[in-house]
Coordinates of C-alpha atoms in Angstrom, one line a residue:
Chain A
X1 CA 0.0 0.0 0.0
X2 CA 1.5 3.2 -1.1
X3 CA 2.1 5.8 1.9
X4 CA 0.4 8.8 0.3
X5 CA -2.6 7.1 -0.5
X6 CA -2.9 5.4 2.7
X7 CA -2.8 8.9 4.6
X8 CA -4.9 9.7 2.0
X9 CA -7.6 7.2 3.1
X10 CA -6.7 8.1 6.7
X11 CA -7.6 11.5 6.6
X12 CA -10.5 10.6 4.3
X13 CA -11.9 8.0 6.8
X14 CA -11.3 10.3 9.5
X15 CA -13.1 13.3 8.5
X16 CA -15.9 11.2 7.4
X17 CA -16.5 9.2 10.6
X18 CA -15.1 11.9 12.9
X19 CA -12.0 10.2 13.9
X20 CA -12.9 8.4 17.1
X21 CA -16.5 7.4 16.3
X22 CA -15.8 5.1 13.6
X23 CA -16.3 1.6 13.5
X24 CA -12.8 0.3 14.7
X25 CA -13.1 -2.6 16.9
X26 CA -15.8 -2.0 19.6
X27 CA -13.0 -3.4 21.8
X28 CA -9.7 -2.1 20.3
X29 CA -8.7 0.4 22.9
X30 CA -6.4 3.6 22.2
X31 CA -3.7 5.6 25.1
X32 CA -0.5 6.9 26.0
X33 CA 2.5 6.4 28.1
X34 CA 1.6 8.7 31.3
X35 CA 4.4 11.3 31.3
X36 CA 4.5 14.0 33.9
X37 CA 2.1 16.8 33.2
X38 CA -0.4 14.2 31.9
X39 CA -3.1 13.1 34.2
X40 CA -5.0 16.0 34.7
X41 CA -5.1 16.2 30.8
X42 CA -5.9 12.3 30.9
X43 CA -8.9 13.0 32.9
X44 CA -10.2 15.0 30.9
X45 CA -10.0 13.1 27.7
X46 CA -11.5 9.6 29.4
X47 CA -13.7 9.8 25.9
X48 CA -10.6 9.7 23.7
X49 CA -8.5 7.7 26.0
X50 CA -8.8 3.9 27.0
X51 CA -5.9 3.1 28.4
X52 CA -2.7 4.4 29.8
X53 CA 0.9 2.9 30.4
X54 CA 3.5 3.4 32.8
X55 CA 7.1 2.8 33.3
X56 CA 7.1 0.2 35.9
X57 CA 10.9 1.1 36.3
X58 CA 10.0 4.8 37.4
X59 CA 7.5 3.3 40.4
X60 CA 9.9 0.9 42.2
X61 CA 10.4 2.5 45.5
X62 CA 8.2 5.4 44.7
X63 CA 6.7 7.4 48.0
X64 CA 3.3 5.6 49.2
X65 CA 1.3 8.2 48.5
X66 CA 1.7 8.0 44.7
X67 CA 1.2 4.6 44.1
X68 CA -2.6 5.2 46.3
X69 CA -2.9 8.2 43.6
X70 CA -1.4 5.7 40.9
X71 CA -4.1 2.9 42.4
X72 CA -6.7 5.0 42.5
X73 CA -5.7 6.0 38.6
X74 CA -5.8 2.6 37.6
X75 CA -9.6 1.9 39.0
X76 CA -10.5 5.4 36.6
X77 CA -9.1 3.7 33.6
X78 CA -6.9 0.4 32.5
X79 CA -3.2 0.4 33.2
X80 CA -0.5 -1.2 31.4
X81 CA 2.8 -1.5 33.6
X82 CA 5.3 -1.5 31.3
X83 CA 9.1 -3.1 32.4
X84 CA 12.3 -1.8 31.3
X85 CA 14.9 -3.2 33.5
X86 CA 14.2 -7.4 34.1
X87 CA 16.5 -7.8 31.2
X88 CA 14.6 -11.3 29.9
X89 CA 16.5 -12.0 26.6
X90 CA 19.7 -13.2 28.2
X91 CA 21.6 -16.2 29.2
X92 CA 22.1 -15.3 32.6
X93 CA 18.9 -15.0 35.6
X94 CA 17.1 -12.3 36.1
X95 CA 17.5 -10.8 39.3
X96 CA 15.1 -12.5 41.9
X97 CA 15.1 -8.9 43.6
X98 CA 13.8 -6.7 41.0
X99 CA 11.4 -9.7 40.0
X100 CA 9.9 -9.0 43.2
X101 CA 10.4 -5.4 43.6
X102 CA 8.3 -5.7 40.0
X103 CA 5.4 -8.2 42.1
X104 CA 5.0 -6.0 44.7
X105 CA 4.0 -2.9 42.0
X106 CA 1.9 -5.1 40.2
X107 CA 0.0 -6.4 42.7
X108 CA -0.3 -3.0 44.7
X109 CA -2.0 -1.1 41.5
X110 CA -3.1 -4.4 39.5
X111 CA -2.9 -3.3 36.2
X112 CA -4.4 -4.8 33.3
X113 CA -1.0 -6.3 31.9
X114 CA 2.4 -5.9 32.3
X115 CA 5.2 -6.0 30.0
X116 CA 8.5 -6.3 29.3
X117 CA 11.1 -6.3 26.2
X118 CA 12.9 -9.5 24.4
X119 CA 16.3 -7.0 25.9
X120 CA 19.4 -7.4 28.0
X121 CA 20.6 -4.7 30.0
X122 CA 23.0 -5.9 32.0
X123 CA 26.6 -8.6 31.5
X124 CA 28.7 -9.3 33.5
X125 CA 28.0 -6.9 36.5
X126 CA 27.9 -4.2 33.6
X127 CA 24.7 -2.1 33.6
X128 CA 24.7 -1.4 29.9
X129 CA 21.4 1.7 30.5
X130 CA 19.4 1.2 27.8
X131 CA 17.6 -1.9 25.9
X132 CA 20.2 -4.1 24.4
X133 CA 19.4 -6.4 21.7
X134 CA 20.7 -9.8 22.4
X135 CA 22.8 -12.2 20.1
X136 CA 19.6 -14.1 18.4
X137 CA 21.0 -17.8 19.2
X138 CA 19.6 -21.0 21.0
X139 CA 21.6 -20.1 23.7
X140 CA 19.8 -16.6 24.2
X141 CA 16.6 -18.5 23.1
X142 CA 16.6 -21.1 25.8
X143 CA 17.5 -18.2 28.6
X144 CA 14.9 -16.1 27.8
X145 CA 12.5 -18.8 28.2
X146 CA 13.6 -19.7 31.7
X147 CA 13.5 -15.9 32.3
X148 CA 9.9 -15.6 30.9
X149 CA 9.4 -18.8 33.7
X150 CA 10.4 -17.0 36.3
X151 CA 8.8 -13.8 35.6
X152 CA 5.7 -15.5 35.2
X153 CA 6.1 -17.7 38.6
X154 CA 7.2 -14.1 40.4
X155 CA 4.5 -12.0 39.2
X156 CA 2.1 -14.6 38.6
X157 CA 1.4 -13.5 34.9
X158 CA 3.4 -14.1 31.9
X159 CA 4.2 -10.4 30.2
X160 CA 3.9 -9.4 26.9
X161 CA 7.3 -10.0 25.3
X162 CA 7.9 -6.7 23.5
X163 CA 10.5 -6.7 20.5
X164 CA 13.5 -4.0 20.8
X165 CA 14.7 -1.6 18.5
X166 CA 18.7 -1.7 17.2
X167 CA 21.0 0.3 15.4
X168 CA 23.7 -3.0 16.1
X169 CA 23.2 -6.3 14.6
X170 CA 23.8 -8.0 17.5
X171 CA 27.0 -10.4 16.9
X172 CA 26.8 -13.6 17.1
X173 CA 23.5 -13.7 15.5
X174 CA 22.1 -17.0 14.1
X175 CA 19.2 -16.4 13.5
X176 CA 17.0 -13.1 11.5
X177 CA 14.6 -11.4 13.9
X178 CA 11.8 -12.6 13.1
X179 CA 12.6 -16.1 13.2
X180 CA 14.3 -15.4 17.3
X181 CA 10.7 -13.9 17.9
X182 CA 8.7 -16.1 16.9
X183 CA 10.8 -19.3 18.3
X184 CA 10.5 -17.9 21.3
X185 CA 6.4 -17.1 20.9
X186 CA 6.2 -20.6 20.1
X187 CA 7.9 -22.2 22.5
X188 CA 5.7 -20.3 25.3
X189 CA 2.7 -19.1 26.6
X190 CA 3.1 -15.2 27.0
X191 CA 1.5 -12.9 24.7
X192 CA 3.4 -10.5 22.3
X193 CA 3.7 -6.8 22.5
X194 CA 4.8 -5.9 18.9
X195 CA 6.6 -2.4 18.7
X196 CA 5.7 -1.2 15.2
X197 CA 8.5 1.5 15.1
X198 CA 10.7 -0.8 16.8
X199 CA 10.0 -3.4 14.3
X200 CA 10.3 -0.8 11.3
X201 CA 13.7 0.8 12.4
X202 CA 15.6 -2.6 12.3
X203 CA 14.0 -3.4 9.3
X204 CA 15.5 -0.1 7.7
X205 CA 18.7 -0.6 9.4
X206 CA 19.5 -3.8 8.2
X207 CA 18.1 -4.0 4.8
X208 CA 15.1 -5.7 5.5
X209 CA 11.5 -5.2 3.7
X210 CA 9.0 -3.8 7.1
X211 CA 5.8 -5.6 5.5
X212 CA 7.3 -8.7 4.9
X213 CA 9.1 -9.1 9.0
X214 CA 5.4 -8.1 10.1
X215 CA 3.9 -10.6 8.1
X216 CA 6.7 -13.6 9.4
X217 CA 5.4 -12.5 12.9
X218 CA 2.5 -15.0 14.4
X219 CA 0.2 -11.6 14.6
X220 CA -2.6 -13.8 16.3
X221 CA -0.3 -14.0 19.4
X222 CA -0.1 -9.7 19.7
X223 CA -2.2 -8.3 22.5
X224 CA -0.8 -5.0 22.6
X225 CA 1.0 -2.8 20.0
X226 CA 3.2 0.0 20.2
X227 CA 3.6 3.2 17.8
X228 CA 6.2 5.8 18.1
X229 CA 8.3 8.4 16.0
X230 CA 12.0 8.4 15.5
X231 CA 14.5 10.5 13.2
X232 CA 17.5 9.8 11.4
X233 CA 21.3 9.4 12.3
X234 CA 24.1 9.7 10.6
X235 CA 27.5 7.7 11.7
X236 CA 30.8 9.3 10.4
X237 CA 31.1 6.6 8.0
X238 CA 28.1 8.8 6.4
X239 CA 25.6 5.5 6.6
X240 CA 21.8 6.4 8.3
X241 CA 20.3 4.6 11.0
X242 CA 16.8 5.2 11.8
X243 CA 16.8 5.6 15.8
X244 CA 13.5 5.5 18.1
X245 CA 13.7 8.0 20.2
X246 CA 10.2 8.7 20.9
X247 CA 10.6 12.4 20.1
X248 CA 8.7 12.3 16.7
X249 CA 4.9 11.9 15.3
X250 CA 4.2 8.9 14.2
X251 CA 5.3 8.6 10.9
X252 CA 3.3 7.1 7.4
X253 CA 5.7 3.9 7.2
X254 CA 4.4 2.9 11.0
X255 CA 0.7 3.9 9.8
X256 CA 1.1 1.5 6.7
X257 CA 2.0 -1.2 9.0
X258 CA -0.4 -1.0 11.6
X259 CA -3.3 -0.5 8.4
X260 CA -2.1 -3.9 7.8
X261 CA -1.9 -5.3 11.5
X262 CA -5.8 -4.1 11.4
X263 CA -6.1 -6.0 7.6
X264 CA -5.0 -9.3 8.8
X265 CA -6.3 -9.7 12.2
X266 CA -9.7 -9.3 13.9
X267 CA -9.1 -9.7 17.5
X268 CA -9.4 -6.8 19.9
X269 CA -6.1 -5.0 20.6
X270 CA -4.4 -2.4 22.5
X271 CA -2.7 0.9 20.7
X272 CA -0.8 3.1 23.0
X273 CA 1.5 5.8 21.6
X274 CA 4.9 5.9 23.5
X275 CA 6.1 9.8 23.1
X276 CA 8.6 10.6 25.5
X277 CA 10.5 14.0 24.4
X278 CA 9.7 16.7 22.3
X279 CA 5.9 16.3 23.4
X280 CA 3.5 18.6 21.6
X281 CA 0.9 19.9 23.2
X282 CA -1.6 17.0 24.7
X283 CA -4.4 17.9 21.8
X284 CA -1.8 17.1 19.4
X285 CA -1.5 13.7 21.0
X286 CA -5.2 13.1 21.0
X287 CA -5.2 14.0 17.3
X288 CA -2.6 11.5 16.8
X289 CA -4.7 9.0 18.3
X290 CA -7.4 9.5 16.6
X291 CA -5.3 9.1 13.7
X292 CA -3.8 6.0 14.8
X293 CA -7.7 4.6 15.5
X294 CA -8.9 5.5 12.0
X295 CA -5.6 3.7 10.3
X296 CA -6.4 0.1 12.0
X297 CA -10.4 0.7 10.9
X298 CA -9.4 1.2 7.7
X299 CA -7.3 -1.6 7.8
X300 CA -10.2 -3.8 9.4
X301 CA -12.4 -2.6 6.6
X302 CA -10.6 -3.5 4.2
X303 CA -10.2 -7.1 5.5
X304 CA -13.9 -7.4 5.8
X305 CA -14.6 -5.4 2.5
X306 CA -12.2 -7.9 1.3
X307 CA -9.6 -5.3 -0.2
X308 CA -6.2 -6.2 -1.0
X309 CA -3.7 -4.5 0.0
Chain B
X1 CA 33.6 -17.8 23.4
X2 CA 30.2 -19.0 24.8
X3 CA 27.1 -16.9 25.3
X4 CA 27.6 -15.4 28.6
X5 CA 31.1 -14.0 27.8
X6 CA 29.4 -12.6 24.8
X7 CA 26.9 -10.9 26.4
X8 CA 29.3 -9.5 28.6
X9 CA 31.5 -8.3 25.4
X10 CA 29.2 -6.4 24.2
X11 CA 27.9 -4.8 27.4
X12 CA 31.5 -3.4 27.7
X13 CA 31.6 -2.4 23.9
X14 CA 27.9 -0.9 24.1
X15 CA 29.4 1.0 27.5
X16 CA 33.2 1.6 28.1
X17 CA 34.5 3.7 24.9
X18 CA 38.1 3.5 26.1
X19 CA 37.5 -0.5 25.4
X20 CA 35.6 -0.4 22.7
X21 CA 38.3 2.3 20.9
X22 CA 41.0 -0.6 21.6
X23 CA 38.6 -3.6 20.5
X24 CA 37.8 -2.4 17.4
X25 CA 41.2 -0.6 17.0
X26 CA 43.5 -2.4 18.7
X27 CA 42.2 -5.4 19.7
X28 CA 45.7 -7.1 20.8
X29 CA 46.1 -4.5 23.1
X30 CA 42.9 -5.5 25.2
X31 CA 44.2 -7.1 28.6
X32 CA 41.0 -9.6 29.2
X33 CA 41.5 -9.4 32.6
X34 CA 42.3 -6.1 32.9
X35 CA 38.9 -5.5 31.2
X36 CA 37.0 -7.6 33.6
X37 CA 35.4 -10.0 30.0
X38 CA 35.6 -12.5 33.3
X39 CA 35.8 -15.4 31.1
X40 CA 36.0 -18.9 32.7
X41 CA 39.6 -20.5 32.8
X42 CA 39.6 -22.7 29.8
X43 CA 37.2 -19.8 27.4
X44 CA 40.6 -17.4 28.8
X45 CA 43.1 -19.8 27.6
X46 CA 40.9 -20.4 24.2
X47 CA 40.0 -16.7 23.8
X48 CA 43.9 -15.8 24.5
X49 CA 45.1 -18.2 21.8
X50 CA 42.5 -17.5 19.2
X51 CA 41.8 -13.7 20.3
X52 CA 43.4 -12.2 17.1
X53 CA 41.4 -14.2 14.7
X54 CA 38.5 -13.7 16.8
X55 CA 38.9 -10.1 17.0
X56 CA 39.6 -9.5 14.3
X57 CA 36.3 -11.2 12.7
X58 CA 33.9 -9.5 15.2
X59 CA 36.2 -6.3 14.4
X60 CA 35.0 -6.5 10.7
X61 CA 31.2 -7.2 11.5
X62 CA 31.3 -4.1 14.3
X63 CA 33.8 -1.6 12.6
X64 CA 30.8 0.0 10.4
X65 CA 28.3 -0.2 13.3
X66 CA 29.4 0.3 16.7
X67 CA 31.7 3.6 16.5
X68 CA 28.7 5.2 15.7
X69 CA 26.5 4.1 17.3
X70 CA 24.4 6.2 19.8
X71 CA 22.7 4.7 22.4
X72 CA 19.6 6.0 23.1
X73 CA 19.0 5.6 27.1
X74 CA 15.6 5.6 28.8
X75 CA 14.5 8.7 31.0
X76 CA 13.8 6.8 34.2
X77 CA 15.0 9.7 36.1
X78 CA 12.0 9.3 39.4
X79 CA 9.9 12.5 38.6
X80 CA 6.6 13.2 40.2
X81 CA 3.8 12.7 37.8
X82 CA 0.8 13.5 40.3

């Protein structure tokens, strides 16, 4: 499906059906990552907002009080509790502690889900600070299962396995991304969160056709998707990367892909938009939602209308 | 070289630019101790003899990606949201 005319159709479907009010999935549901600043906003927007996620990472240890205001938040409207720090896609444990630093959050605000990413973020007593995409072998394979074990054990829910976003082919690699994903999907229990933009810059980095990895992905098994912006970068060498860094509108490319998520699947699904820098102001957001609502319609449409892409 | 050891290797490269200048630059000059790659006794002995092959293989897959790489890092500074 060619970008223009699918923001084409977007905008089209949009104004026609008043954004919101069309007939996505009566239980699709539409939010954001809560940043500070947000709730009161949120509040006010309960038509245009279904759900809302958090960085489990930033509540661990937080002050009483705001986990009974983050409780009391999560009783208003569904909360996804989204992990950072477990580290799941390695061949070493993860740490028992933060496992049940992570229980005791969950089962204080009892969220809807939680998640976490396919990542390692630590080696070696190293805390490497930011998601690291693991070498895609058996080896990682079969520790990231045990890890999704424990997790599940700990928490008493399997999370939604969320794929990460590289500008590094990780070495050592055996096996394409897609292929490490879905082993490991089919070789448990726990539901996938699928990263669109995460799953669109790696397929730009590394020479890889976007449509085609999202089609090799066992879509039936995604819960919960994620949409984002990103920019550029340019190494000295003068070759581009495409980097999420959260800081950008969602562009067309992630909108063609999630018009196809919507085209080949019917079951309900989450959308939250993960914008973390650069934030416009919240309207803008809402827009963008809206936006992001009438793209997987269309897409569902189109499945039903039986339109090929 | 077996998984673990290569996690750890690229949590240093990903982290410590001093060792990741001399990896990917010099990569005989890397003292594996020194560096704390904590590699069991017979991967050291292994690694030591076949480090400059090894290296120098990983060298040619990274060159292009890692020196420029910039690694984004999540804000997870504790800020109050209420």
């Amino acid at each position: 499906m060619e970008g223009a005319a699918t923001g084409a159709a977007v905008d089209a479907v949009a104004a026609a059906a008043g954004g919101r009010e069309m007939a996505h999935s009566a239980s699709d549901r539409f939010g954001l990552l809560l940043r500070p600043g947000f709730v009161r906003e949120m509040r006010r927007n309960l038509d245009r907002i279904e759900i809302i996620q958090i960085i489990a990472d930033d509540w661990l240890g937080a002050p009483a009080p705001w986990l009974v205001a983050l409780r009391a938040l999560a009783h208003e409207i569904p909360l996804h509790v989204h992990g950072i720090g477990l580290g799941l896609a390695s061949v070493c444990a993860i740490e028992q502690r933060r496992c049940d630093e992570l229980a005791r959050l969950i089962g204080g605000i009892r969220p809807d889900k939680w998640s976490e990413h396919l990542a390692f973020v630590r080696a070696g007593g190293i805390e490497i600070g930011h998601l690291a995409a693991p070498p895609r072998t058996a080896a990682t394979i079969e520790g990231s299962l045990r890890n999704i074990e424990r997790a599940r054990v700990c928490i008493g829910a399997a999370p939604e396995l969320e794929n990460v976003a590289t500008l590094i082919d990780p070495p050592g690699s055996e096996l394409t991304e897609t292929e490490f994903l879905a082993s490991i999907l089919g070789s448990c229990d726990a539901p996938m969160l699928l990263d669109l933009h995460n799953l669109y810059c790696n397929a730009i980095n590394f020479g890889v056709d976007p449509m085609s990895a999202l089609c090799e992905l066992p879509l039936e098994r995604v819960s919960t998707l994620h949409v984002a912006g990103g920019r550029k970068v340019r190494g000295p060498s003068g070759a581009e990367r495409m980097l999420d860094d959260h800081a950008h509108p969602v562009p067309p490319e992630v909108h063609e892909l999630l018009y196809e998520f919507g085209r080949r699947t019917q079951h309900p699904i989450d959308v939250i938009l993960e914008r973390e820098a650069r934030i416009p102001p919240f309207d803008v957001l809402l827009d963008e939602l809206d936006g992001l609502r009438a793209t997987l319609a269309l897409g569902r449409r189109d499945a039903l209308l039986g339109v090929a892409s | 070289m077996n998984a673990r050891e290569l996690e750890t290797l690229l949590a240093l490269l990903y982290t410590d630019s001093g060792f990741r200048e001399s990896f990917l630059c010099r990569p005989d000059a890397i003292d594996i101790d020194r560096d704390g790659l904590a590699l069991l006794a017979d991967s050291l002995a292994r690694t030591r003899e076949r480090r400059r092959q090894a290296s120098g293989s990983l060298c040619a897959r990274l060159r292009q990606l890692v020196h420029r790489a910039w690694l984004p890092q999540r804000d997870v500074a504790r800020v109050p949201i209420f």
